[in-house]
Amino acid sequence: MATTANYAFSSDGEYFAHCGNDGKLKIWDTNTGRLKQEYVSNFHLSSPCCILEWLYISSRTTNTSPSPWKKRRRKSISEESIQKGIIAMGSTNGKITLYDTTTSSVTAQLDGHSGSVTAATWSENVGFITASDDHHIIQWNLQENGVKCKWKSGKGKTTSLAVSTDGNNLLSGERVVKWWDLNTKQLIRTFTGHANQVTCLHTIKMTSGNNYVISGAYGDGYLSVWALDEQRNERTSVASLALQDDPISVSANVSANSQVMVVVVTRSGQVQLFQYQPNGRSKPLKPSLNIAVASDISQKDEVQQISILNAMLTDDQKLLLAYGTYLNPTFEKVIPDFSDKVQYLVRSEYKRNKERKEEISKVKSTIIEDNVEYLPPGIIETTQKKSKNSSGSQLLLKDRLENLSLSAESSSIGKTISTGNNRTQLLIQGLNSKDKTILSNILLTKNESIIKNTIAKLPIQAIGPLLKELTILLQGKTYTSKIAVRWLEALLTTHAGHLLSQADLVELFGPILSSIDAKLALLTELSKLKGRVSLVTGQISQTMEEHDKDVTENCLVYQDSDSSDEDGGIEDEDLESESDEDWEQMSNQEDEALQDDQDDQEQQNEDVKSMNSDHEDDEFISS
């Protein structure tokens, strides 16, 4: 069975292996649910595991036993073949580590890829085959721990592999499905029909001898069934299986009546079962049964869903499920009930795990009810009991007054100390009610004293919800990210011991670490952009300064009429004095001009009179 994930069931379903982001390989016994083995590689941080596959290699052992038919003690040698379970872990640096489950040790390390291992598959007839980012497919020789055959897969990235049941054909998934001949390593045919990278491949062989392959990709919403028949020139799928979500694993089983049972685990944590019989093209088939696991520990109207991690069909036609979390998964065999479209499994596994841990540790946790009200130290009022044998009445009046003044000062000092600069109660109310207004008013603060005091008085039950809110702030813009970093620093400094003891530590800090890595990846580009912008702004400012130096005098001066009161008053007085003097001079000049005009007029009148008198005298003489 092919895999493109870091978890897988063994072929017999006895064990379940998972290698997480921390590089720790864990193997559970599915019958008891206990953790059997655990292994951590030396390079788990620099080159984490990205692909996991179960291998089975036969090893011969010699047993010596005395022969009863001989008088002398002789040894007869008998050879027995034992299947050793080996887990192959492909890393991001291209190397493959082989871990032997029988000896709990690493037996070999395969080196042949130059890029990250992207897909792997195992077949008893062919052996171990892997694909990588270097666009090559390698068939390994596990007896010598070397490369048996290596050929180029193409220009695309191979994300899934599968070998046919007879071992003659190999299927590789990119955006298309390629059909290879393993004997000649030649490409037989290419199947097109997926819009995204093919992540799931599974081959089946019918009782009639016909071979088929089932493929699935993220974002398509269906599985495609292809016929592996060289005589048919058709490159389209013979059937489609409709899905409700993206598939993460596919397995199938063929019954005696040529009916195919397909099991699909979706990203939403549910299992879909299809009953399919290849008989030509048909419409997209809907699932015959949907299986979901729910938890009943809340005792509320809404039931919390438990995610199904992986599933496989066993030989007894039962469905083996692994659900819960990878830190403590739960395994169960279920008989599919096709009488209804949906089969719900209500389990209280989380509660049993908690009780089991308490029994082992012999430490009972504090029972906290839902109606608990958290009070910060600032509002706790202390009352002092009056002593019966008080001798205050026997003191003098002067001593009483001194005692009153001292008690007042001490009480005032005590009040200032007990109030505290924290907002713990408001933060708890905001986390419980999920009120964005309250949370924004509390969290969006830069006062370090408030942050430290609030975190110091915060109960441990509120740490988980606070981390989720800080994750949302950290994924925001620069301002909210800076504030979230301050809260995270105070939280880690104060509650580091409690956080390290949490089982879901990886789930809590996984989004935070991914956000930090994403922001650090952009830091180099932002620094380059900042340098370029500062260079451009510096050139612009230098040009403006040179331009200002060229301008020596003002082209236009404008004085606003609305000036200050003092300046305005002085200017008005000067203007009034100057206008009065000008008016007096103008009036004097006008008077002088008027007097001159009058004198001229009188002189003219006298001249006219004299002329008239002379004329009359002339007329008289003539007469």
Coordinates of C-alpha atoms in Angstrom, one line a residue:
M1 CA 0.0 0.0 0.0
A2 CA 1.3 3.4 -1.0
T3 CA 1.5 6.3 1.4
T4 CA 2.2 10.0 1.2
A5 CA 1.9 10.8 4.9
N6 CA 3.9 10.3 8.1
Y7 CA 1.5 7.7 9.6
A8 CA 0.4 4.2 8.5
F9 CA -1.1 0.9 9.7
S10 CA 0.9 -2.3 9.3
S11 CA -0.4 -4.6 6.6
D12 CA -2.0 -7.0 9.2
G13 CA -3.4 -4.1 11.2
E14 CA -1.5 -5.1 14.4
Y15 CA 0.5 -1.9 14.7
F16 CA 0.1 1.8 14.0
A17 CA 3.1 4.0 13.4
H18 CA 3.4 7.8 13.4
C19 CA 6.3 10.2 13.1
G20 CA 5.3 13.8 14.1
N21 CA 6.9 17.2 13.5
D22 CA 9.1 16.7 16.5
G23 CA 10.9 13.8 14.7
K24 CA 9.7 11.2 17.3
L25 CA 8.6 7.8 15.9
K26 CA 5.9 6.1 17.9
I27 CA 4.5 2.6 17.4
W28 CA 1.2 1.5 19.1
D29 CA -0.3 -1.9 19.5
T30 CA -3.8 -1.7 18.1
N31 CA -5.1 -4.5 20.2
T32 CA -4.2 -3.0 23.5
G33 CA -3.8 0.6 22.5
R34 CA -0.5 0.9 24.4
L35 CA 2.6 2.5 23.1
K36 CA 5.1 -0.2 22.3
Q37 CA 8.2 1.6 20.9
E38 CA 9.5 5.1 20.6
Y39 CA 12.5 6.4 18.6
V40 CA 14.1 9.8 18.0
S41 CA 16.6 10.3 15.2
N42 CA 19.7 12.4 15.6
F43 CA 18.7 14.6 12.7
H44 CA 15.1 15.0 13.6
L45 CA 15.3 18.8 13.7
S46 CA 17.4 19.5 10.7
S47 CA 15.7 16.9 8.4
P48 CA 12.3 15.8 9.8
C49 CA 10.4 12.8 8.6
C50 CA 7.9 13.5 5.8
I51 CA 7.1 10.0 4.5
L52 CA 6.5 6.7 6.4
E53 CA 6.0 3.2 4.9
W54 CA 5.9 -0.3 6.4
L55 CA 8.2 -2.9 4.8
Y56 CA 8.4 -6.7 5.4
I57 CA 11.7 -8.4 4.8
S58 CA 12.1 -12.2 5.2
S59 CA 15.1 -13.3 7.2
R60 CA 16.2 -16.9 7.7
T61 CA 17.0 -18.2 11.2
T62 CA 18.7 -21.5 11.9
N63 CA 17.4 -23.7 14.8
T64 CA 19.5 -26.5 16.3
S65 CA 17.7 -29.5 17.9
P66 CA 19.1 -33.0 18.9
S67 CA 18.0 -35.9 16.7
P68 CA 16.3 -38.7 18.7
W69 CA 17.3 -41.3 16.0
K70 CA 21.0 -41.0 16.6
K71 CA 22.8 -42.4 19.6
R72 CA 25.4 -39.7 19.4
R73 CA 24.2 -36.2 20.0
R74 CA 24.1 -34.5 16.6
K75 CA 22.6 -31.3 15.5
S76 CA 20.1 -31.1 12.6
I77 CA 19.8 -27.7 11.1
S78 CA 16.4 -26.4 10.0
E79 CA 15.8 -23.1 8.4
E80 CA 12.7 -20.9 9.0
S81 CA 11.8 -17.6 7.3
I82 CA 10.6 -14.8 9.5
Q83 CA 9.0 -11.6 8.3
K84 CA 10.6 -8.7 9.9
G85 CA 8.6 -5.5 10.2
I86 CA 10.7 -2.5 9.1
I87 CA 9.6 1.1 9.0
A88 CA 11.1 3.3 6.2
M89 CA 11.2 7.0 7.0
G90 CA 11.9 9.4 4.2
S91 CA 13.3 12.8 5.3
T92 CA 13.6 16.2 3.7
N93 CA 17.3 15.8 2.9
G94 CA 16.6 12.8 0.7
K95 CA 17.8 10.1 3.0
I96 CA 15.7 7.1 4.1
T97 CA 16.1 5.5 7.5
L98 CA 15.2 1.8 8.0
Y99 CA 14.0 1.1 11.5
D100 CA 13.7 -2.5 12.6
T101 CA 10.7 -3.0 15.0
T102 CA 11.9 -6.4 16.2
T103 CA 15.3 -5.1 17.5
S104 CA 14.1 -1.5 18.1
S105 CA 17.1 -0.1 16.2
V106 CA 18.1 1.4 12.9
T107 CA 19.5 -1.2 10.5
A108 CA 20.4 0.9 7.5
Q109 CA 20.2 4.3 5.8
L110 CA 19.5 4.6 2.1
D111 CA 21.1 7.4 0.2
G112 CA 20.1 8.1 -3.4
H113 CA 17.9 11.1 -3.7
S114 CA 19.1 14.7 -3.8
G115 CA 15.7 16.2 -2.8
S116 CA 13.0 15.6 -0.2
V117 CA 11.3 12.3 -0.4
T118 CA 7.7 12.8 -1.6
A119 CA 6.2 9.3 -2.0
A120 CA 6.9 5.7 -1.2
T121 CA 5.4 2.3 -1.8
W122 CA 6.1 -1.4 -0.9
S123 CA 5.3 -4.6 -2.8
E124 CA 6.3 -8.2 -2.0
N125 CA 7.0 -8.8 -5.7
V126 CA 8.9 -5.6 -6.6
G127 CA 10.2 -4.3 -3.3
F128 CA 10.6 -0.8 -2.1
I129 CA 10.2 2.2 -4.5
T130 CA 10.4 5.9 -3.7
A131 CA 10.1 9.3 -5.4
S132 CA 11.6 12.6 -4.7
D133 CA 11.7 16.3 -5.5
D134 CA 14.7 15.6 -7.8
H135 CA 12.2 14.2 -10.4
H136 CA 13.5 10.6 -10.1
I137 CA 12.1 7.3 -9.1
I138 CA 14.3 4.7 -7.3
Q139 CA 13.8 1.0 -6.9
W140 CA 15.9 -0.1 -4.0
N141 CA 17.9 -3.3 -3.3
L142 CA 17.3 -3.9 0.4
Q143 CA 19.7 -6.8 0.6
E144 CA 22.6 -4.6 -0.2
N145 CA 21.0 -1.3 0.9
G146 CA 21.7 0.3 -2.5
V147 CA 20.0 1.5 -5.6
K148 CA 18.7 -1.2 -7.9
C149 CA 17.2 1.0 -10.6
K150 CA 16.8 4.7 -11.1
W151 CA 14.9 6.6 -13.8
K152 CA 13.5 10.1 -14.4
S153 CA 9.8 10.5 -13.5
G154 CA 9.2 13.7 -15.6
K155 CA 9.0 17.4 -15.1
G156 CA 6.3 17.3 -12.5
K157 CA 6.5 16.6 -8.8
T158 CA 5.6 13.0 -7.9
T159 CA 3.3 13.0 -4.8
S160 CA 2.1 9.3 -4.8
L161 CA 3.1 5.8 -5.8
A162 CA 1.4 2.5 -6.1
V163 CA 2.4 -1.0 -7.5
S164 CA -0.1 -3.3 -9.2
T165 CA -1.0 -6.6 -7.5
D166 CA 1.0 -8.7 -10.0
G167 CA 4.0 -6.5 -9.6
N168 CA 4.4 -5.6 -13.3
N169 CA 3.1 -2.1 -13.3
L170 CA 3.8 1.1 -11.3
L171 CA 1.5 4.1 -11.0
S172 CA 2.9 7.5 -10.1
G173 CA 0.7 10.5 -9.4
E174 CA 1.4 14.1 -10.3
R175 CA -1.3 16.3 -11.8
V176 CA -1.8 13.3 -14.0
V177 CA -1.5 9.6 -13.3
K178 CA 1.4 7.9 -15.1
W179 CA 1.4 4.2 -15.9
W180 CA 4.9 2.6 -16.0
D181 CA 6.1 -0.8 -17.1
L182 CA 8.5 -2.0 -14.3
N183 CA 10.3 -4.4 -16.5
T184 CA 11.3 -1.9 -19.1
K185 CA 10.8 1.3 -17.1
Q186 CA 8.9 2.8 -20.0
L187 CA 5.8 5.0 -19.8
I188 CA 2.7 3.1 -21.1
R189 CA 0.0 5.7 -20.7
T190 CA -1.0 8.9 -19.0
F191 CA -4.4 9.4 -17.4
T192 CA -5.7 13.0 -17.2
G193 CA -8.6 14.2 -15.2
H194 CA -7.4 15.8 -11.9
A195 CA -7.0 19.5 -11.4
N196 CA -4.5 19.3 -8.5
Q197 CA -1.7 17.1 -7.3
V198 CA -2.7 13.4 -6.9
T199 CA -2.2 12.5 -3.2
C200 CA -3.8 9.0 -3.0
L201 CA -3.3 5.9 -5.2
H202 CA -4.5 2.4 -4.6
T203 CA -4.5 -0.6 -7.0
I204 CA -7.1 -3.4 -7.0
K205 CA -7.4 -6.7 -8.9
M206 CA -10.7 -8.2 -9.7
T207 CA -11.5 -11.9 -9.6
S208 CA -11.7 -11.8 -13.4
G209 CA -8.1 -10.6 -13.6
N210 CA -8.7 -7.0 -14.5
N211 CA -6.6 -4.4 -12.8
Y212 CA -7.8 -1.0 -11.7
V213 CA -6.3 2.0 -9.9
I214 CA -8.1 4.5 -7.6
S215 CA -6.8 8.0 -7.5
G216 CA -7.7 11.1 -5.5
A217 CA -6.5 14.7 -5.3
Y218 CA -7.1 17.7 -3.0
G219 CA -9.8 20.1 -4.1
D220 CA -11.4 17.8 -6.7
G221 CA -14.3 16.4 -4.6
Y222 CA -14.2 13.0 -6.1
L223 CA -12.1 9.8 -6.6
S224 CA -11.4 8.4 -10.1
V225 CA -11.2 4.8 -11.1
W226 CA -9.0 3.9 -14.0
A227 CA -8.7 0.6 -16.0
L228 CA -5.2 -0.8 -16.5
D229 CA -5.8 -2.4 -19.9
E230 CA -3.4 -1.8 -22.7
Q231 CA -5.9 -2.9 -25.3
R232 CA -8.2 0.0 -24.4
N233 CA -7.1 3.3 -25.8
E234 CA -9.4 5.4 -23.6
R235 CA -7.7 7.7 -21.1
T236 CA -10.7 8.7 -19.2
S237 CA -11.9 7.2 -15.9
V238 CA -14.4 4.4 -15.9
A239 CA -16.1 5.6 -12.6
S240 CA -16.1 8.4 -10.2
L241 CA -16.8 8.4 -6.4
A242 CA -18.2 11.6 -5.0
L243 CA -16.6 12.9 -1.8
Q244 CA -17.7 15.4 0.8
D245 CA -14.2 16.6 1.6
D246 CA -10.6 16.1 0.5
P247 CA -9.2 12.6 0.9
I248 CA -6.2 11.9 3.1
S249 CA -6.1 8.1 2.8
V250 CA -7.7 5.4 0.5
S251 CA -7.9 1.7 0.9
A252 CA -10.0 -1.0 -0.8
N253 CA -10.9 -4.7 -0.6
V254 CA -12.4 -7.0 -3.2
S255 CA -15.0 -9.6 -2.1
A256 CA -15.7 -12.9 -3.7
N257 CA -18.6 -11.6 -5.7
S258 CA -16.4 -9.0 -7.4
Q259 CA -17.7 -6.2 -5.3
V260 CA -15.2 -3.5 -4.3
M261 CA -15.3 -1.9 -0.9
V262 CA -13.5 1.5 -0.9
V263 CA -12.7 3.2 2.4
V264 CA -11.9 6.9 2.3
V265 CA -10.7 9.0 5.3
T266 CA -11.5 12.7 4.7
R267 CA -9.9 15.8 6.0
S268 CA -12.9 16.6 8.2
G269 CA -12.2 13.4 10.3
Q270 CA -14.9 11.2 8.9
V271 CA -14.9 7.9 7.0
Q272 CA -16.8 7.2 3.8
L273 CA -17.5 3.7 2.5
F274 CA -18.4 2.9 -1.2
Q275 CA -19.7 -0.3 -2.5
Y276 CA -18.7 -0.4 -6.1
Q277 CA -18.8 -3.1 -8.8
P278 CA -17.0 -2.2 -12.1
N279 CA -19.5 -2.7 -14.9
G280 CA -18.9 0.2 -17.3
R281 CA -19.3 3.9 -16.9
S282 CA -21.9 5.3 -14.5
K283 CA -22.8 8.5 -12.8
P284 CA -20.7 9.6 -9.8
L285 CA -21.4 7.2 -7.0
K286 CA -22.4 8.6 -3.6
P287 CA -21.1 6.9 -0.4
S288 CA -23.0 4.0 0.9
L289 CA -22.2 4.8 4.5
N290 CA -20.6 7.7 6.5
I291 CA -19.0 6.9 9.8
A292 CA -18.2 9.6 12.4
V293 CA -17.0 9.4 16.1
A294 CA -18.5 11.8 18.7
S295 CA -17.7 12.4 22.3
D296 CA -20.4 12.5 25.1
I297 CA -18.3 14.0 27.9
S298 CA -19.8 17.4 27.6
Q299 CA -23.4 16.3 28.2
K300 CA -24.7 19.1 26.1
D301 CA -27.1 19.5 23.2
E302 CA -24.2 19.7 20.7
V303 CA -21.9 16.7 20.5
Q304 CA -18.2 17.2 20.0
Q305 CA -16.7 15.3 17.0
I306 CA -13.6 13.2 17.4
S307 CA -11.4 13.2 14.3
I308 CA -10.7 9.9 12.7
L309 CA -7.0 9.7 11.9
N310 CA -6.8 6.6 9.7
A311 CA -8.9 3.5 8.8
M312 CA -8.4 0.2 7.0
L313 CA -10.4 -2.9 6.1
T314 CA -9.4 -6.1 7.8
D315 CA -9.6 -9.6 6.5
D316 CA -12.8 -10.3 8.6
Q317 CA -14.6 -7.4 6.8
K318 CA -14.3 -5.1 9.8
L319 CA -13.2 -1.6 9.8
L320 CA -10.2 -0.7 12.0
L321 CA -10.3 2.9 13.1
A322 CA -7.7 5.1 14.7
Y323 CA -9.3 8.3 16.2
G324 CA -8.4 11.0 18.7
T325 CA -5.0 12.7 18.7
Y326 CA -1.6 11.5 17.7
L327 CA -0.4 11.9 21.2
N328 CA -2.8 9.3 22.5
P329 CA -4.8 7.7 19.7
T330 CA -7.6 5.2 20.3
F331 CA -8.1 2.0 18.2
E332 CA -11.3 0.2 17.6
K333 CA -12.7 -2.4 15.2
V334 CA -16.2 -1.5 13.9
I335 CA -18.7 -3.5 11.9
P336 CA -20.2 -1.3 9.2
D337 CA -23.9 -0.9 9.4
F338 CA -25.4 -0.2 6.0
S339 CA -29.0 0.0 7.2
D340 CA -28.6 3.8 7.5
K341 CA -26.6 6.4 5.6
V342 CA -24.8 7.6 8.7
Q343 CA -23.3 5.6 11.5
Y344 CA -22.4 7.6 14.7
L345 CA -20.0 6.2 17.3
V346 CA -20.5 7.9 20.6
R347 CA -17.4 7.4 22.7
S348 CA -16.1 8.9 26.0
E349 CA -12.5 8.0 25.4
Y350 CA -11.1 11.3 26.5
K351 CA -12.7 10.9 29.9
R352 CA -11.4 7.4 30.4
N353 CA -7.9 8.5 29.4
K354 CA -8.1 11.3 32.0
E355 CA -9.3 8.8 34.7
R356 CA -6.5 6.4 33.7
K357 CA -3.9 9.1 34.1
E358 CA -5.2 10.1 37.5
E359 CA -5.1 6.4 38.6
I360 CA -1.5 6.1 37.5
S361 CA -0.3 9.3 39.1
K362 CA -2.5 9.0 42.2
V363 CA -3.0 12.7 42.1
K364 CA -6.5 14.0 41.8
S365 CA -7.0 17.3 40.1
T366 CA -9.1 20.1 41.7
I367 CA -12.8 19.9 40.7
I368 CA -13.8 23.3 39.3
E369 CA -17.5 24.0 38.6
D370 CA -18.8 26.1 35.8
N371 CA -20.2 28.9 38.0
V372 CA -16.8 29.8 39.6
E373 CA -16.2 33.6 39.9
Y374 CA -12.5 34.6 39.8
L375 CA -11.6 37.6 42.0
P376 CA -8.3 39.5 41.6
P377 CA -6.4 40.5 44.8
G378 CA -7.5 44.2 44.4
I379 CA -11.2 43.6 45.4
I380 CA -10.7 41.2 48.3
E381 CA -11.8 43.0 51.5
T382 CA -10.3 41.9 54.8
T383 CA -12.1 42.5 58.1
Q384 CA -10.4 42.7 61.4
K385 CA -12.2 41.2 64.4
K386 CA -12.5 43.4 67.5
S387 CA -10.9 42.0 70.6
K388 CA -13.2 41.7 73.5
N389 CA -10.5 42.7 76.0
S390 CA -9.7 46.0 74.3
S391 CA -8.1 48.6 76.5
G392 CA -8.7 51.5 74.2
S393 CA -10.9 53.3 76.7
Q394 CA -8.1 53.4 79.2
L395 CA -5.8 55.3 76.8
L396 CA -5.3 59.1 76.9
L397 CA -6.9 61.3 74.3
K398 CA -3.5 62.2 72.8
D399 CA -2.6 58.6 72.3
R400 CA -6.0 57.8 70.7
L401 CA -5.4 60.6 68.1
E402 CA -2.0 59.3 67.3
N403 CA -3.3 55.8 66.9
L404 CA -6.1 57.1 64.6
S405 CA -3.6 58.9 62.3
L406 CA -1.3 55.9 62.2
S407 CA -4.2 53.5 61.3
A408 CA -5.4 55.8 58.6
E409 CA -2.0 56.0 57.0
S410 CA -1.5 52.2 57.2
S411 CA -4.9 51.6 55.7
S412 CA -4.3 54.0 52.8
I413 CA -0.9 52.3 52.1
G414 CA -2.6 48.9 52.2
K415 CA -5.2 49.9 49.8
T416 CA -2.7 51.1 47.2
I417 CA -0.8 47.9 47.5
S418 CA -3.8 45.5 47.3
T419 CA -5.4 47.1 44.3
G420 CA -2.7 45.9 41.9
N421 CA -2.2 47.0 38.3
N422 CA -3.8 44.0 36.6
R423 CA -6.9 43.2 34.6
T424 CA -7.2 39.5 35.3
Q425 CA -10.9 39.4 36.1
L426 CA -11.8 41.3 32.9
L427 CA -9.6 39.1 30.8
I428 CA -11.2 36.0 32.2
Q429 CA -14.7 37.4 31.5
G430 CA -13.6 38.2 28.0
L431 CA -12.2 34.7 27.4
N432 CA -15.3 33.0 28.7
S433 CA -17.8 35.3 26.8
K434 CA -15.5 35.7 23.7
D435 CA -16.4 39.3 23.6
K436 CA -14.1 41.0 21.1
T437 CA -14.6 44.5 22.6
I438 CA -13.4 43.3 26.1
L439 CA -10.5 41.3 24.7
S440 CA -9.4 44.2 22.5
N441 CA -9.5 46.7 25.4
I442 CA -7.4 44.4 27.6
L443 CA -5.0 42.8 25.2
L444 CA -4.2 45.9 23.1
T445 CA -2.0 47.5 25.7
K446 CA 1.7 48.2 25.8
N447 CA 2.1 48.7 29.5
E448 CA 4.4 45.9 30.6
S449 CA 3.5 46.2 34.3
I450 CA -0.2 45.6 33.5
I451 CA 0.7 42.6 31.2
K452 CA 3.0 41.0 33.8
N453 CA 0.6 41.5 36.7
T454 CA -2.4 40.2 34.7
I455 CA -0.5 37.0 33.6
A456 CA 0.8 36.4 37.2
K457 CA -2.7 36.4 38.6
L458 CA -4.2 34.4 35.7
P459 CA -5.5 30.9 36.6
I460 CA -4.2 27.9 34.6
Q461 CA -7.6 27.1 33.2
A462 CA -7.5 30.3 31.1
I463 CA -4.0 29.8 29.6
G464 CA -5.4 27.7 26.7
P465 CA -8.0 30.2 25.5
L466 CA -5.5 33.0 26.0
L467 CA -3.0 31.3 23.7
K468 CA -5.7 31.0 21.0
E469 CA -6.5 34.7 21.2
L470 CA -2.8 35.6 21.1
T471 CA -2.4 33.3 18.0
I472 CA -5.1 35.4 16.2
L473 CA -3.3 38.6 17.2
L474 CA 0.1 37.3 16.1
Q475 CA -1.4 36.5 12.6
G476 CA -2.5 40.1 12.2
K477 CA -0.7 43.2 11.3
T478 CA 2.5 44.6 12.8
Y479 CA 0.9 46.5 15.7
T480 CA -1.1 43.5 17.0
S481 CA 1.9 41.2 16.4
K482 CA 4.2 43.3 18.6
I483 CA 1.6 43.3 21.4
A484 CA 1.1 39.6 21.1
V485 CA 4.8 39.0 21.4
R486 CA 4.8 40.9 24.8
W487 CA 1.9 38.8 26.1
L488 CA 3.6 35.6 25.0
E489 CA 6.9 36.6 26.6
A490 CA 5.2 37.2 29.9
L491 CA 3.1 34.0 29.6
L492 CA 6.1 31.8 28.9
T493 CA 8.1 33.4 31.7
T494 CA 5.4 33.0 34.3
H495 CA 3.8 29.7 33.3
A496 CA 6.6 27.8 31.6
G497 CA 6.4 24.8 34.0
H498 CA 2.7 24.3 33.5
L499 CA 3.0 24.6 29.7
L500 CA 5.7 22.0 29.5
S501 CA 3.5 19.5 31.4
Q502 CA 0.7 19.8 28.9
A503 CA 0.0 16.9 26.5
D504 CA -1.3 19.1 23.7
L505 CA 1.8 21.4 23.7
V506 CA 2.4 20.8 20.0
E507 CA -1.2 21.7 19.1
L508 CA -1.1 24.9 21.1
F509 CA 2.2 26.3 19.8
G510 CA 2.0 24.8 16.3
P511 CA 0.1 27.8 14.8
I512 CA 2.3 30.3 16.7
L513 CA 5.5 28.8 15.5
S514 CA 4.2 28.6 11.9
S515 CA 3.3 32.3 12.1
I516 CA 6.7 33.3 13.4
D517 CA 8.4 31.3 10.7
A518 CA 6.3 33.0 8.0
K519 CA 7.1 36.4 9.3
L520 CA 10.8 35.6 9.6
A521 CA 10.8 34.5 6.0
L522 CA 9.6 37.9 4.9
L523 CA 12.1 39.8 7.1
T524 CA 14.9 39.8 4.5
E525 CA 12.6 41.1 1.8
L526 CA 11.2 43.8 4.1
S527 CA 14.8 44.9 5.1
K528 CA 15.7 45.3 1.4
L529 CA 12.5 47.3 0.8
K530 CA 13.3 49.5 3.7
G531 CA 16.8 50.2 2.5
R532 CA 15.5 51.1 -1.0
V533 CA 12.8 53.4 0.4
S534 CA 15.3 55.2 2.7
L535 CA 17.7 55.6 -0.3
V536 CA 15.0 57.2 -2.4
T537 CA 13.7 59.5 0.3
G538 CA 17.3 60.6 1.1
Q539 CA 17.9 61.6 -2.5
I540 CA 14.6 63.5 -2.6
S541 CA 15.4 65.4 0.6
Q542 CA 18.9 66.3 -0.7
T543 CA 17.4 67.6 -4.0
M544 CA 14.9 69.8 -2.0
E545 CA 17.7 71.2 0.1
E546 CA 19.7 72.2 -3.0
H547 CA 16.7 73.9 -4.5
D548 CA 16.1 75.9 -1.3
K549 CA 19.6 77.2 -1.4
D550 CA 19.2 78.6 -4.9
V551 CA 16.3 80.8 -3.9
T552 CA 17.9 83.9 -2.2
E553 CA 15.0 86.3 -2.0
N554 CA 11.2 86.2 -1.8
C555 CA 9.3 86.8 -5.0
L556 CA 6.1 87.9 -3.2
V557 CA 5.4 89.2 0.3
Y558 CA 1.9 89.1 1.6
Q559 CA 1.0 90.6 5.0
D560 CA -2.3 89.4 6.5
S561 CA -4.6 92.1 7.7
D562 CA -5.4 90.0 10.8
S563 CA -2.3 90.5 12.9
S564 CA -1.8 90.6 16.6
D565 CA -3.6 93.2 18.7
E566 CA -0.5 95.1 19.8
D567 CA 1.0 95.4 16.3
G568 CA -2.4 96.3 14.9
G569 CA -3.0 99.0 17.4
I570 CA 0.4 100.7 16.9
E571 CA 0.0 100.6 13.1
D572 CA -3.5 102.0 13.3
E573 CA -2.3 104.9 15.5
D574 CA 0.6 105.7 13.0
L575 CA -1.8 105.6 10.1
E576 CA -4.3 107.8 11.9
S577 CA -1.6 110.4 12.7
E578 CA -0.3 110.4 9.2
S579 CA -3.8 110.7 7.7
D580 CA -4.6 113.7 9.9
E581 CA -1.5 115.6 8.9
D582 CA -2.2 114.9 5.3
W583 CA -5.7 116.1 5.7
E584 CA -4.7 119.4 7.3
Q585 CA -2.1 120.1 4.6
M586 CA -4.7 119.3 1.8
S587 CA -7.3 121.6 3.5
N588 CA -4.8 124.5 3.8
Q589 CA -3.8 124.1 0.1
E590 CA -7.5 124.2 -0.9
D591 CA -8.1 127.4 1.1
E592 CA -5.2 129.1 -0.5
A593 CA -6.3 128.1 -3.9
L594 CA -9.9 129.3 -3.2
Q595 CA -8.5 132.7 -2.0
D596 CA -6.4 133.1 -5.2
D597 CA -9.5 132.4 -7.3
Q598 CA -11.5 135.0 -5.5
D599 CA -8.7 137.6 -6.0
D600 CA -8.5 136.9 -9.7
Q601 CA -12.3 137.2 -10.1
E602 CA -12.3 140.6 -8.3
Q603 CA -9.5 141.8 -10.5
Q604 CA -11.3 140.8 -13.7
N605 CA -14.5 142.6 -12.5
E606 CA -12.5 145.8 -12.0
D607 CA -11.0 145.6 -15.4
V608 CA -14.4 145.1 -17.0
K609 CA -15.8 148.1 -15.2
S610 CA -12.9 150.3 -16.3
M611 CA -13.3 149.2 -19.9
N612 CA -17.0 150.0 -19.8
S613 CA -16.3 153.5 -18.4
D614 CA -13.8 154.3 -21.1
H615 CA -16.3 153.2 -23.8
E616 CA -19.0 155.5 -22.5
D617 CA -16.5 158.4 -22.5
D618 CA -15.6 157.8 -26.1
E619 CA -19.3 157.7 -27.1
F620 CA -20.0 161.0 -25.3
I621 CA -17.1 162.8 -26.9
S622 CA -18.1 161.6 -30.3
S623 CA -21.6 162.9 -29.8

